[in-house]
mmCIF file of C-alpha atoms in Angstrom:
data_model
loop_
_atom_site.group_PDB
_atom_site.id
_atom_site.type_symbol
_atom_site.label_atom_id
_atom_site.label_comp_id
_atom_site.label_asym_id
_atom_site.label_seq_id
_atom_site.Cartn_x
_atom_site.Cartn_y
_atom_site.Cartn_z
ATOM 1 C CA UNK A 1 0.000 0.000 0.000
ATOM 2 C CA UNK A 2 2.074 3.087 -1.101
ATOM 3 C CA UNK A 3 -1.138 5.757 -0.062
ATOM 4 C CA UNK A 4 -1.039 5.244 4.323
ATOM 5 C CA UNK A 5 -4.721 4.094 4.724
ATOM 6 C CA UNK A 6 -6.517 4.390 7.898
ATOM 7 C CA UNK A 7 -7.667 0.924 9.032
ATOM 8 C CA UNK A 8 -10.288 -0.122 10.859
ATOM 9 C CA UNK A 9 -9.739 -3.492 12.568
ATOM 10 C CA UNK A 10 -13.227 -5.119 13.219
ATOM 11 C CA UNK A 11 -15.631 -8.101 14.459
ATOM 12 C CA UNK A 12 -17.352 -9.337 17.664
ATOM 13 C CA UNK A 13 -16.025 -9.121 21.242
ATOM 14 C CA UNK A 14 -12.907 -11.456 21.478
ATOM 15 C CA UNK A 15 -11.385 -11.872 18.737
ATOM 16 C CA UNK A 16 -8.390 -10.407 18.697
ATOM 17 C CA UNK A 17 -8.575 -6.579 17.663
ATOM 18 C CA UNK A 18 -6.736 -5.028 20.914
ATOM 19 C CA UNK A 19 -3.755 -7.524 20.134
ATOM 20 C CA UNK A 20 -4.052 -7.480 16.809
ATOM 21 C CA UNK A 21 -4.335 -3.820 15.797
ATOM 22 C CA UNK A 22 -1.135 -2.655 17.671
ATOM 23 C CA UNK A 23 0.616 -5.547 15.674
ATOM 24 C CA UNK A 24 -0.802 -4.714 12.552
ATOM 25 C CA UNK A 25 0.006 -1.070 12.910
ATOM 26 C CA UNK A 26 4.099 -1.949 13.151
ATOM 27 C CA UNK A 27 3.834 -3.433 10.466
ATOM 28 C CA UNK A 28 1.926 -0.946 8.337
ATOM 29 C CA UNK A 29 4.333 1.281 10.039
ATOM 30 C CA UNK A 30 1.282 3.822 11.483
ATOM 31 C CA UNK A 31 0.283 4.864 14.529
ATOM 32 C CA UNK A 32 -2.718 2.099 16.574
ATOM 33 C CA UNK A 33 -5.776 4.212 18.925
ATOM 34 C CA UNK A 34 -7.586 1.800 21.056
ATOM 35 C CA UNK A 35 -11.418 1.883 20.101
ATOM 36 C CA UNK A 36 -12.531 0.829 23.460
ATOM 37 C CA UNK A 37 -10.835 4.673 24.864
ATOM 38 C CA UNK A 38 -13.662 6.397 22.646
ATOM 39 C CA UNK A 39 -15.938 4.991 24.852
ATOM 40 C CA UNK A 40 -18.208 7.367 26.968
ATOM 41 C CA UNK A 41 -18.032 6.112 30.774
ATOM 42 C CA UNK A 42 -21.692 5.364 30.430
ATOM 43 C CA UNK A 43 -21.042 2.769 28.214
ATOM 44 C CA UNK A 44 -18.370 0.676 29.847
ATOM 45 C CA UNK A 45 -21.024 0.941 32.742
ATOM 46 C CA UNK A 46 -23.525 -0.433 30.537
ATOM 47 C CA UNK A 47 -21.441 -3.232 28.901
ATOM 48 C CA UNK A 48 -19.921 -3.995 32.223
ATOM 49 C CA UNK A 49 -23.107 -5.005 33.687
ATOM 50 C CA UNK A 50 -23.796 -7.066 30.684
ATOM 51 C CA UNK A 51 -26.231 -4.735 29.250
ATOM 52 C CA UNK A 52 -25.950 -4.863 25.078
ATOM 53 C CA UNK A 53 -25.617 -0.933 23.665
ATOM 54 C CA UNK A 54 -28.126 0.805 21.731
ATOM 55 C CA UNK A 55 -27.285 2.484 18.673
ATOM 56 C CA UNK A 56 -27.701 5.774 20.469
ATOM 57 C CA UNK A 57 -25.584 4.852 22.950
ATOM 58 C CA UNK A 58 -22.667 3.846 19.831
ATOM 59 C CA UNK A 59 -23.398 7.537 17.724
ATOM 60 C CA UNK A 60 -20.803 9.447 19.826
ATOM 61 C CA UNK A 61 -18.680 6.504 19.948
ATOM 62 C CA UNK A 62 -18.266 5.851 16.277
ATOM 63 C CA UNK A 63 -18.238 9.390 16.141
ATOM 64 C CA UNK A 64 -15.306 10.085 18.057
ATOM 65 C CA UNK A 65 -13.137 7.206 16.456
ATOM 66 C CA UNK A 66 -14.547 9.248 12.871
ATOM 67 C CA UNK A 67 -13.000 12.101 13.839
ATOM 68 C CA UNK A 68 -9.528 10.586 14.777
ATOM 69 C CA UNK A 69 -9.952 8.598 11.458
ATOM 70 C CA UNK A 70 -10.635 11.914 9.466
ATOM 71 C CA UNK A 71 -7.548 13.163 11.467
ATOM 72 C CA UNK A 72 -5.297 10.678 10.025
ATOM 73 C CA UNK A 73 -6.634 10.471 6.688
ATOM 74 C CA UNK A 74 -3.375 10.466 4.303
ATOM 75 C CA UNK A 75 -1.105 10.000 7.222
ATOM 76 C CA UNK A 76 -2.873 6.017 8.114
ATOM 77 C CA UNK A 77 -3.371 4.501 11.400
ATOM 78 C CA UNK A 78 -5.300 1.680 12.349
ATOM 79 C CA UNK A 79 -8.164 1.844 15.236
ATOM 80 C CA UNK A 80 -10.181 -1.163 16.614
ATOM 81 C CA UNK A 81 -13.890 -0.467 16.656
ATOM 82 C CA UNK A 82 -16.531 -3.482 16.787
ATOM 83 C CA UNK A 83 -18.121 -1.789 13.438
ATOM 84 C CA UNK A 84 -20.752 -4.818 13.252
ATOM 85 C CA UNK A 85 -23.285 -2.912 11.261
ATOM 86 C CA UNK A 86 -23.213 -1.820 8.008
ATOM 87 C CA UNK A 87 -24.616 1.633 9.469
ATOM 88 C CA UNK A 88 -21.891 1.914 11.786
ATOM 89 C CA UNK A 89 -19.209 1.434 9.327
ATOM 90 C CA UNK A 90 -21.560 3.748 6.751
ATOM 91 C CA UNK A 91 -21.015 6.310 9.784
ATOM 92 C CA UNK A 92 -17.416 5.966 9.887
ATOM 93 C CA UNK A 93 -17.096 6.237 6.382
ATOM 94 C CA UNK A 94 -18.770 9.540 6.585
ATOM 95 C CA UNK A 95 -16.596 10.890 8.356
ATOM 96 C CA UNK A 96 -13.602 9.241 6.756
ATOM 97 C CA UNK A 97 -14.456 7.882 3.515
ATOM 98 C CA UNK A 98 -11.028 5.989 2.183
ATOM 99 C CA UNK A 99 -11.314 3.620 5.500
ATOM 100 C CA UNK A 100 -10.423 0.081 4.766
ATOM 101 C CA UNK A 101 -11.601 -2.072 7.166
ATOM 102 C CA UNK A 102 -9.955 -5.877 8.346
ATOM 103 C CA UNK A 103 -12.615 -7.779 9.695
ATOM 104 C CA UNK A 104 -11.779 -10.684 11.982
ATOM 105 C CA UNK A 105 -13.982 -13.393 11.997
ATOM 106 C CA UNK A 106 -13.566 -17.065 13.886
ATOM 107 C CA UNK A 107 -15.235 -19.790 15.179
ATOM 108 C CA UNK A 108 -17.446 -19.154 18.211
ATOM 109 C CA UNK A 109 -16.156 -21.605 20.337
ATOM 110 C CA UNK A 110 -12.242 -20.041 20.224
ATOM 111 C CA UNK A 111 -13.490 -16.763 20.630
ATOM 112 C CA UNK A 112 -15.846 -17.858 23.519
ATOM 113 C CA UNK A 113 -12.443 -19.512 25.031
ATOM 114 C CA UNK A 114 -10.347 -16.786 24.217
ATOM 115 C CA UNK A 115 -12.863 -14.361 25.897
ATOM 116 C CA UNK A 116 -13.111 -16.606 29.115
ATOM 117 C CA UNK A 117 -9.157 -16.367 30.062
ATOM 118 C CA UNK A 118 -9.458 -12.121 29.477
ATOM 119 C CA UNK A 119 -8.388 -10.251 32.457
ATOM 120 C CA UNK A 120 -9.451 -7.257 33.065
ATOM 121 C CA UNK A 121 -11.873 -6.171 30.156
ATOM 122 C CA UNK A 122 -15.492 -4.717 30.697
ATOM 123 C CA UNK A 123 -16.986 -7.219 28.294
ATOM 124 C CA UNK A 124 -18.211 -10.227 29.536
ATOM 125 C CA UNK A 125 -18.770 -13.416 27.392
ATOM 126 C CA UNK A 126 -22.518 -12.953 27.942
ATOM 127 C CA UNK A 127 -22.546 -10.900 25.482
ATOM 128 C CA UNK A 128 -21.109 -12.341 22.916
ATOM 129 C CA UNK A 129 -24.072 -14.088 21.393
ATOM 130 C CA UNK A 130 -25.721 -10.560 21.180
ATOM 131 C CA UNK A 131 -22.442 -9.277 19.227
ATOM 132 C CA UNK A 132 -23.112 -12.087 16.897
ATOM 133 C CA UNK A 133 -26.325 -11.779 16.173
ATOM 134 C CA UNK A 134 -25.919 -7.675 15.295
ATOM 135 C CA UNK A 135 -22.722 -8.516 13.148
ATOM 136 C CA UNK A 136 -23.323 -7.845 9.653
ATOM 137 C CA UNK A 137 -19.897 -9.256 7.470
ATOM 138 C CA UNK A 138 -18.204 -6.799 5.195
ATOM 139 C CA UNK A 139 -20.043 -6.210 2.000
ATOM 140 C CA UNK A 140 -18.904 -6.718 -1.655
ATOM 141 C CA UNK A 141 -19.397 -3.148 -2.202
ATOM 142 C CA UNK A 142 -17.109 -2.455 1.348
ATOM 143 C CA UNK A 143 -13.228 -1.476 1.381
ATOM 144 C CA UNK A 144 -11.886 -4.263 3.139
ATOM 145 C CA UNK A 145 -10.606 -7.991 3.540
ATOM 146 C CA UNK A 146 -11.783 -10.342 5.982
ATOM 147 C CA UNK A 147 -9.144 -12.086 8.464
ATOM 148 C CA UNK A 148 -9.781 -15.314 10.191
ATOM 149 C CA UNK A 149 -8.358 -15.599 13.917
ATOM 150 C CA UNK A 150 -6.935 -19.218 14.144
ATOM 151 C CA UNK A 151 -3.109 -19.047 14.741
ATOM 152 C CA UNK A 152 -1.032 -16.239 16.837
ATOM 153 C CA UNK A 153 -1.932 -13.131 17.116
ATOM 154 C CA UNK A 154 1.343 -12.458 14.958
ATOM 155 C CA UNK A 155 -0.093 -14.864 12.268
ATOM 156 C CA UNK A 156 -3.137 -12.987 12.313
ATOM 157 C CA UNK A 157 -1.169 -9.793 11.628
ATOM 158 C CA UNK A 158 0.703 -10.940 9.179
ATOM 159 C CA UNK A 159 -2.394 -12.275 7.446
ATOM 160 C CA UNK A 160 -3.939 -9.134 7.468
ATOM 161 C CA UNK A 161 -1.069 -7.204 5.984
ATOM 162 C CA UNK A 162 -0.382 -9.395 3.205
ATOM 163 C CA UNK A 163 -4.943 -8.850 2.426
ATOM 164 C CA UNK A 164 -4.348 -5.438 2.495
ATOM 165 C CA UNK A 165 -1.284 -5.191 0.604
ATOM 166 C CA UNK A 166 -2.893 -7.145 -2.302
ATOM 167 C CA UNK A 167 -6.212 -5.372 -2.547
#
């Protein structure tokens, strides 16, 4: 990729993007923001408690990882954001439109295991079933490549690089 693109790594709870997007970044040699830091409070409250989000509770969200998006547009970066709707990606597309997006995508059961040893992180594997059933994959008509999570997360980055190198 000669043009730095801003990426968007993507998919349900657990399956890698936190480890994956800093990884991914070195190697596209751009700066990584953590999606889950554009989180209002309210929300890691919410999710915390095992309470899905509403999309209103995701607009200022998507829109704040937008505007560091837009901010890095012809510089590149990559950000993790969940991004499981269409709309939500159409929202971050709006406010920066050449956004490629690396969606990881697994089998349930390793991301259900991989979710059960997390330390630390608001998101409990109750909800994963609800981040599966909002998921909507990448379109043919969407920027992006689609990155399955079996293997390391260095395989994984590695994976994604060489997808986005040969779109």
């Amino acid at each position: 990729m000669s043009t730095p693109h801003v990426v968007v790594v993507m998919g349900v709870a657990g399956t890698g993007k936190t480890t994956v997007g800093p990884l991914l970044a070195a190697r596209l040699g751009v700066p990584y923001a953590e999606g889950d830091d554009f989180h209002p409070q309210a929300n890691i409250a919410k999710m915390s408690s095992g309470t899905p989000l509403t999309d209103d509770d995701r607009w200022p969200w998507l829109d704040a990882i937008g505007a560091w998006a837009h901010g890095r547009a012809g510089h590149g970066g990559v950000v993790s954001c969940s991004a499981l709707k269409r709309g939500y990606r159409d929202r971050l597309r709006s406010a920066a439109p050449g956004l490629l997006f690396v969606h990881l995508t697994g089998d349930r059961a390793l991301i259900e295991d991989r979710m059960s040893h997390r330390e630390g992180h608001f998101m409990p594997t109750a909800l994963l079933d609800s981040q599966f059933a909002t998921l909507q994959p990448l379109g043919a008509d969407e920027a992006g490549v689609a990155v399955d999570v079996a293997g390391t997360p260095e395989d994984i980055a590695d994976r994604a690089a060489k997808a986005l190198a040969a779109r």
